[in-house]
PDB file of C-alpha atoms in Angstrom:
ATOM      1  CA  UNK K   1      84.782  98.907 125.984  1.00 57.00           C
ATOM      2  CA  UNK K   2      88.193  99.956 127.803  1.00 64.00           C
ATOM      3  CA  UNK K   3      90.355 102.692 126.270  1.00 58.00           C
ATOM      4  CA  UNK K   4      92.764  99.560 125.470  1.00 63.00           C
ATOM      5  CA  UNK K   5      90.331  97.595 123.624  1.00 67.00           C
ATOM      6  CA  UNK K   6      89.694 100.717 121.755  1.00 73.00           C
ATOM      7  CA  UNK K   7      92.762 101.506 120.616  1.00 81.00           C
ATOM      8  CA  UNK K   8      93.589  97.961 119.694  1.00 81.00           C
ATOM      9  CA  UNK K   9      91.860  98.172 116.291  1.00 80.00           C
ATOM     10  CA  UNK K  10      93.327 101.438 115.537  1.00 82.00           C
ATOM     11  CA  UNK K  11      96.879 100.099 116.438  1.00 83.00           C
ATOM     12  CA  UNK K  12      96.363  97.067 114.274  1.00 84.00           C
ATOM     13  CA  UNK K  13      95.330  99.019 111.113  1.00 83.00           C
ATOM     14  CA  UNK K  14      98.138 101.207 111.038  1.00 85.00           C
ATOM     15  CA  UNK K  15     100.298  98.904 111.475  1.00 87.00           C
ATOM     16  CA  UNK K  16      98.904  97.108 108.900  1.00 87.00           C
ATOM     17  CA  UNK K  17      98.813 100.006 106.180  1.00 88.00           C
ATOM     18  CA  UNK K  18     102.374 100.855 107.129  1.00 90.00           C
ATOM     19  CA  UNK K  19     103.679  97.508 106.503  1.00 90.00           C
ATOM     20  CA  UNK K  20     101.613  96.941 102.551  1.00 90.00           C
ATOM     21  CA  UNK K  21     102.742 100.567 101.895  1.00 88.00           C
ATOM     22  CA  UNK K  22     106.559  99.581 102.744  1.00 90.00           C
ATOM     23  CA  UNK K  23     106.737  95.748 101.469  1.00 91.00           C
ATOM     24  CA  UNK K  24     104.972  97.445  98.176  1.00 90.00           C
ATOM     25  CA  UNK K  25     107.727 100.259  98.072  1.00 87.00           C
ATOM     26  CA  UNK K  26     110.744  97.714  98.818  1.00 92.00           C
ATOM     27  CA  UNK K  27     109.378  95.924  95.742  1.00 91.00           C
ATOM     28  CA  UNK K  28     109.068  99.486  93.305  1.00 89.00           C
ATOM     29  CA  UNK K  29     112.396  99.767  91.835  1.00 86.00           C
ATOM     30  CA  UNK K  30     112.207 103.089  89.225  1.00 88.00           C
ATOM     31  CA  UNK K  31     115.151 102.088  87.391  1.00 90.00           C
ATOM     32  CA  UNK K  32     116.526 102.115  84.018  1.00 94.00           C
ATOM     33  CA  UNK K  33     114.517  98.817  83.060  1.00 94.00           C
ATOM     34  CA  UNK K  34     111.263 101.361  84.154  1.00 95.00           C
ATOM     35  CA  UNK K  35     111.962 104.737  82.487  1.00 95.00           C
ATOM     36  CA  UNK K  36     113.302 103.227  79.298  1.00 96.00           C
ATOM     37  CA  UNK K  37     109.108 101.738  78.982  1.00 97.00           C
ATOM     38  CA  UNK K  38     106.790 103.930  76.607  1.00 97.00           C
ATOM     39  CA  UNK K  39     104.503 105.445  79.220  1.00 97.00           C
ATOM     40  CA  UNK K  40     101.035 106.910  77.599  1.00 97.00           C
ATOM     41  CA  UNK K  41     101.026 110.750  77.961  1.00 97.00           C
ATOM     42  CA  UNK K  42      98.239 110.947  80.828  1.00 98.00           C
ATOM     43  CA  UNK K  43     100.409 109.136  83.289  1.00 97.00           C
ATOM     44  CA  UNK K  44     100.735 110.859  86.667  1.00 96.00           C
ATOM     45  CA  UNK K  45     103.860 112.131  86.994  1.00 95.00           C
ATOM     46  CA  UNK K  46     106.040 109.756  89.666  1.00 92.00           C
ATOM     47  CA  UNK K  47     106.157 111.560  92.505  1.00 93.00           C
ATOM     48  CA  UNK K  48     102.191 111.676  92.576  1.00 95.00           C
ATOM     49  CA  UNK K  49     102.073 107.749  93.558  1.00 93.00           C
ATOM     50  CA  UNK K  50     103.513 108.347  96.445  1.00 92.00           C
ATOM     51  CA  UNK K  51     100.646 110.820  98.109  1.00 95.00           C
ATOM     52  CA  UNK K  52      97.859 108.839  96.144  1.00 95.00           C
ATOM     53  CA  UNK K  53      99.009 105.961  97.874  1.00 94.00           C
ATOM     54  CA  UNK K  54      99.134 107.469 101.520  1.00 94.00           C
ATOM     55  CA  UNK K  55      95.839 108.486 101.041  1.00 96.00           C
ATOM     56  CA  UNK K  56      94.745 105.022  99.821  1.00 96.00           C
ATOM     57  CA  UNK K  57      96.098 103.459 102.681  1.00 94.00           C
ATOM     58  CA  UNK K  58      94.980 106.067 105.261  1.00 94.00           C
ATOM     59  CA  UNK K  59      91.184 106.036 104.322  1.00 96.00           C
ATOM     60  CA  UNK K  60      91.434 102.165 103.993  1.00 95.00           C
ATOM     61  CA  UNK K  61      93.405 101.995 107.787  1.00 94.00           C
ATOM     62  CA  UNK K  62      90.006 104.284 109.039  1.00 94.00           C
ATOM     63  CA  UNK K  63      87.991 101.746 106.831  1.00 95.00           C
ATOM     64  CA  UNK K  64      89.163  99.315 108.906  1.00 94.00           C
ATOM     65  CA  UNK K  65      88.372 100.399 112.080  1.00 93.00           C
ATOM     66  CA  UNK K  66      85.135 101.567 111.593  1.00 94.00           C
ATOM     67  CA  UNK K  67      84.333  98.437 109.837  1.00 93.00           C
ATOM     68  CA  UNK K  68      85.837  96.446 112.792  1.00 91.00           C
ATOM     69  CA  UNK K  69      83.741  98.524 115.365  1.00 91.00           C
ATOM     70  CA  UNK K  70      80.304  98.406 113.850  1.00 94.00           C
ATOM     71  CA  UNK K  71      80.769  94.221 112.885  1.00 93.00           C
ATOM     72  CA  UNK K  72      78.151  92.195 114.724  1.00 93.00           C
ATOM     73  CA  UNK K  73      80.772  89.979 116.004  1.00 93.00           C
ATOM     74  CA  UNK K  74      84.235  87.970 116.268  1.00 93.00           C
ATOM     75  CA  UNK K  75      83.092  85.830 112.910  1.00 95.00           C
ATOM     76  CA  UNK K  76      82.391  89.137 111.213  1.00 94.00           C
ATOM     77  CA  UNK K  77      85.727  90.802 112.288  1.00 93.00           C
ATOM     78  CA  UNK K  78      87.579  87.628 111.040  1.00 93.00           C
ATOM     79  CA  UNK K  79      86.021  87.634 107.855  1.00 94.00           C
ATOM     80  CA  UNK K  80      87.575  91.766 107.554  1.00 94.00           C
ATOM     81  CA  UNK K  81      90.568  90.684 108.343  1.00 92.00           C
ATOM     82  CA  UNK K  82      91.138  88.015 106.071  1.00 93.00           C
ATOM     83  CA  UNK K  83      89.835  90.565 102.948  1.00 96.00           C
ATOM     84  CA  UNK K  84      91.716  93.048 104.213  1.00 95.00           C
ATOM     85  CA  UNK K  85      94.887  90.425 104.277  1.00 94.00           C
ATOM     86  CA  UNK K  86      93.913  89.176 100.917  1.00 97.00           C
ATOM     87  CA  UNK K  87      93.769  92.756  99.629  1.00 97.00           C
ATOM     88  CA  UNK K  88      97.083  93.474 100.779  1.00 96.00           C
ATOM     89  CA  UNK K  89      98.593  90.711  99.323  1.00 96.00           C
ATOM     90  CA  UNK K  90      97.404  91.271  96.093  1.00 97.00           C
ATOM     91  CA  UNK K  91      98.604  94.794  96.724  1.00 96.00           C
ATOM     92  CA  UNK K  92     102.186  93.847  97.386  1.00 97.00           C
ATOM     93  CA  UNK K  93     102.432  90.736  94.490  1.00 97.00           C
ATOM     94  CA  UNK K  94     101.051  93.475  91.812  1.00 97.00           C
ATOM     95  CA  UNK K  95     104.452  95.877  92.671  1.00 96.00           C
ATOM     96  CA  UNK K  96     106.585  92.307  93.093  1.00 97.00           C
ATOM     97  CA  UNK K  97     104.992  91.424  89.338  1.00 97.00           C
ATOM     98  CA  UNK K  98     105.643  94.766  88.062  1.00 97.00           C
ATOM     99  CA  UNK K  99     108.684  95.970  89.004  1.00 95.00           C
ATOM    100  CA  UNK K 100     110.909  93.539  90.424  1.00 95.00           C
ATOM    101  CA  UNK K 101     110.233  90.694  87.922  1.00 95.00           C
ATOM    102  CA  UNK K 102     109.640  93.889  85.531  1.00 96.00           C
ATOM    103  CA  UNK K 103     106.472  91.560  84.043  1.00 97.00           C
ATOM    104  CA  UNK K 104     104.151  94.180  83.473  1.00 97.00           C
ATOM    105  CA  UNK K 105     101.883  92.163  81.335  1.00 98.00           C
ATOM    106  CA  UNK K 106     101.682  89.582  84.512  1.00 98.00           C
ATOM    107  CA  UNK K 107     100.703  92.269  86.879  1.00 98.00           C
ATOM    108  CA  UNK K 108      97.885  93.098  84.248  1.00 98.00           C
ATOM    109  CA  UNK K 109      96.284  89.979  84.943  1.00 98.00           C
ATOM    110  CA  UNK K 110      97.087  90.134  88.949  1.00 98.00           C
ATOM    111  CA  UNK K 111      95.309  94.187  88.737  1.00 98.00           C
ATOM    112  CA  UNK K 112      91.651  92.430  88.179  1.00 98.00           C
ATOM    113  CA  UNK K 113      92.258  90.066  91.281  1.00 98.00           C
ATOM    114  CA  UNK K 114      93.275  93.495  93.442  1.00 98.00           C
ATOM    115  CA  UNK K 115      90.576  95.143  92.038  1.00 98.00           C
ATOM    116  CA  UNK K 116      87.846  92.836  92.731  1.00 98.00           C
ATOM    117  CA  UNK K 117      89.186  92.496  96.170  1.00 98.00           C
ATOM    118  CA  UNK K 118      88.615  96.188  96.757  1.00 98.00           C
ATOM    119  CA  UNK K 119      84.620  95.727  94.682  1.00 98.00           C
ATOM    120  CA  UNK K 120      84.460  92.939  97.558  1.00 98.00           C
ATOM    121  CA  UNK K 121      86.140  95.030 100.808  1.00 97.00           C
ATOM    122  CA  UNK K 122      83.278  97.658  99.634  1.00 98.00           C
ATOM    123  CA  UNK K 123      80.451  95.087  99.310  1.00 97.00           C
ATOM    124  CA  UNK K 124      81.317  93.278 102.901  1.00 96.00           C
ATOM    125  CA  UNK K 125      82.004  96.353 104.644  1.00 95.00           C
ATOM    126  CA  UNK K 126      79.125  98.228 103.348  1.00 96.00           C
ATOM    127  CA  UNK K 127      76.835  95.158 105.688  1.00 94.00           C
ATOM    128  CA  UNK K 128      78.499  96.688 108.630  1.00 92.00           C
ATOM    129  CA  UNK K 129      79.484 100.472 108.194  1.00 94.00           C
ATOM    130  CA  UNK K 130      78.169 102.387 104.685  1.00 96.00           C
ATOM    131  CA  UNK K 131      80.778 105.368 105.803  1.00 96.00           C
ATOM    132  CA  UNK K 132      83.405 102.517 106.089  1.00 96.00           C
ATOM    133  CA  UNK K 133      82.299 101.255 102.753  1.00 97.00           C
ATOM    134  CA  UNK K 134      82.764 104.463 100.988  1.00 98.00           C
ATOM    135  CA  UNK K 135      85.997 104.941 102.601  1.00 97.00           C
ATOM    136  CA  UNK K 136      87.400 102.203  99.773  1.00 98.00           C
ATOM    137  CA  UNK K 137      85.753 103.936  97.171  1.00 98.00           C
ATOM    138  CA  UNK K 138      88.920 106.022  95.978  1.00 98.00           C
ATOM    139  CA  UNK K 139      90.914 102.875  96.418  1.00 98.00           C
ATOM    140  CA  UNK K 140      88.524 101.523  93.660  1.00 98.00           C
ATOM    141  CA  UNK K 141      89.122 104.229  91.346  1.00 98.00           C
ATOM    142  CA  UNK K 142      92.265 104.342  91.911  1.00 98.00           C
ATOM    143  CA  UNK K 143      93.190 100.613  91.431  1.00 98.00           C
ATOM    144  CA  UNK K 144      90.869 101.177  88.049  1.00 98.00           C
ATOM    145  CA  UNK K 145      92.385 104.005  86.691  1.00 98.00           C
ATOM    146  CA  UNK K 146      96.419 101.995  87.988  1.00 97.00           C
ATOM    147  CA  UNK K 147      94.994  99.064  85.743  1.00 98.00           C
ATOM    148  CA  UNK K 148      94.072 101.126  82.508  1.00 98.00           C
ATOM    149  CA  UNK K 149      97.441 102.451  83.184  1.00 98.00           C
ATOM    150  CA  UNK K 150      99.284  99.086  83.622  1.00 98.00           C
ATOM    151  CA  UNK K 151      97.218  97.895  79.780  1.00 98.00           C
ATOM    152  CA  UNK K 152      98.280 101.277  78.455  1.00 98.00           C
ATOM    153  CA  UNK K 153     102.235 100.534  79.499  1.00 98.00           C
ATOM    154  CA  UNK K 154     101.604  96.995  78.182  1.00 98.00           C
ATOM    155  CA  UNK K 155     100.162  97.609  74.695  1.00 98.00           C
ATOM    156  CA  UNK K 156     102.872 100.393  74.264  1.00 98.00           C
ATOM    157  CA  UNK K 157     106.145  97.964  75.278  1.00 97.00           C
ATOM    158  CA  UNK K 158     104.965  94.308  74.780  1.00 91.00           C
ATOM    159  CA  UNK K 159     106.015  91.789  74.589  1.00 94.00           C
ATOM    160  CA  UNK K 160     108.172  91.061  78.403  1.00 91.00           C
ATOM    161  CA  UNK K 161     110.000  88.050  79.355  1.00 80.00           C
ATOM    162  CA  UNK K 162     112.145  87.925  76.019  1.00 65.00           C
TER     163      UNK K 162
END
């Protein structure tokens, strides 16, 4: 393999992680609509999302590439990239739920899609690379522990959409 085609995948998955991470914060808008909601005490404080989710998308970038490396082939690398598409989606449409049409109780429902896409990123990638798989295994916790968050927010405020 060429130092080009090397680097390719590496390229890619940056790029990638850098463009969820800033479509998701373009869509985060802390303002008055978000601190005036009842938060339960063992929320993170806010400026902790912001390293959780470097770290999230940096082990999930690696992930990527060592997924993308040890997959038998071009079918196998297509089916990563479409998870790994549908994962960010659902990443980006859970902020755009929550914050910018400020529909918490919506972006409860969407968190089990984004979660289950992470449970299936883990399950496909563990085929081709267990280190890869275990990579995503913070971003499952994570996501978990975002989603008991999210019902937490949503018992405490409902009902939205008045």
């Amino acid at each position: 393999m060429t130092v080009r085609g090397r680097w390719k995948p590496v390229a890619v998955a940056a790029a990638a992680a850098v463009a969820v991470a800033v479509l998701g914060a373009i869509s985060t808008d802390l303002g008055d609509w978000y601190y005036a909601l009842h938060q339960p005490a063992w929320k993170p404080p806010d400026w902790a999302f912001g390293p959780a989710w470097t770290l999230i998308f940096s082990l999930s970038a690696v992930a990527g590439v060592w997924a993308w490396h040890d997959a038998p082939g071009c079918a196998a690398r297509e089916w990563l990239l479409a998870l790994f598409a549908l994962n960010g989606f659902l990443n980006v449409l859970w902020s755009l739920l929550y914050f910018r049409l400020r529909r918490p109780d919506w972006a409860l429902v969407e968190v089990v899609f984004l979660w289950l896409s992470v449970a299936l990123l883990i399950g496909v990638l563990g085929r081709y690379s267990r280190r890869a798989a275990w990579m995503l295994v913070p971003y499952l916790v994570w996501v978990a522990y975002a989603g008991a968050l999210n019902g937490a927010t949503v018992s405490l405020n409902a009902p939205f959409g008045g």
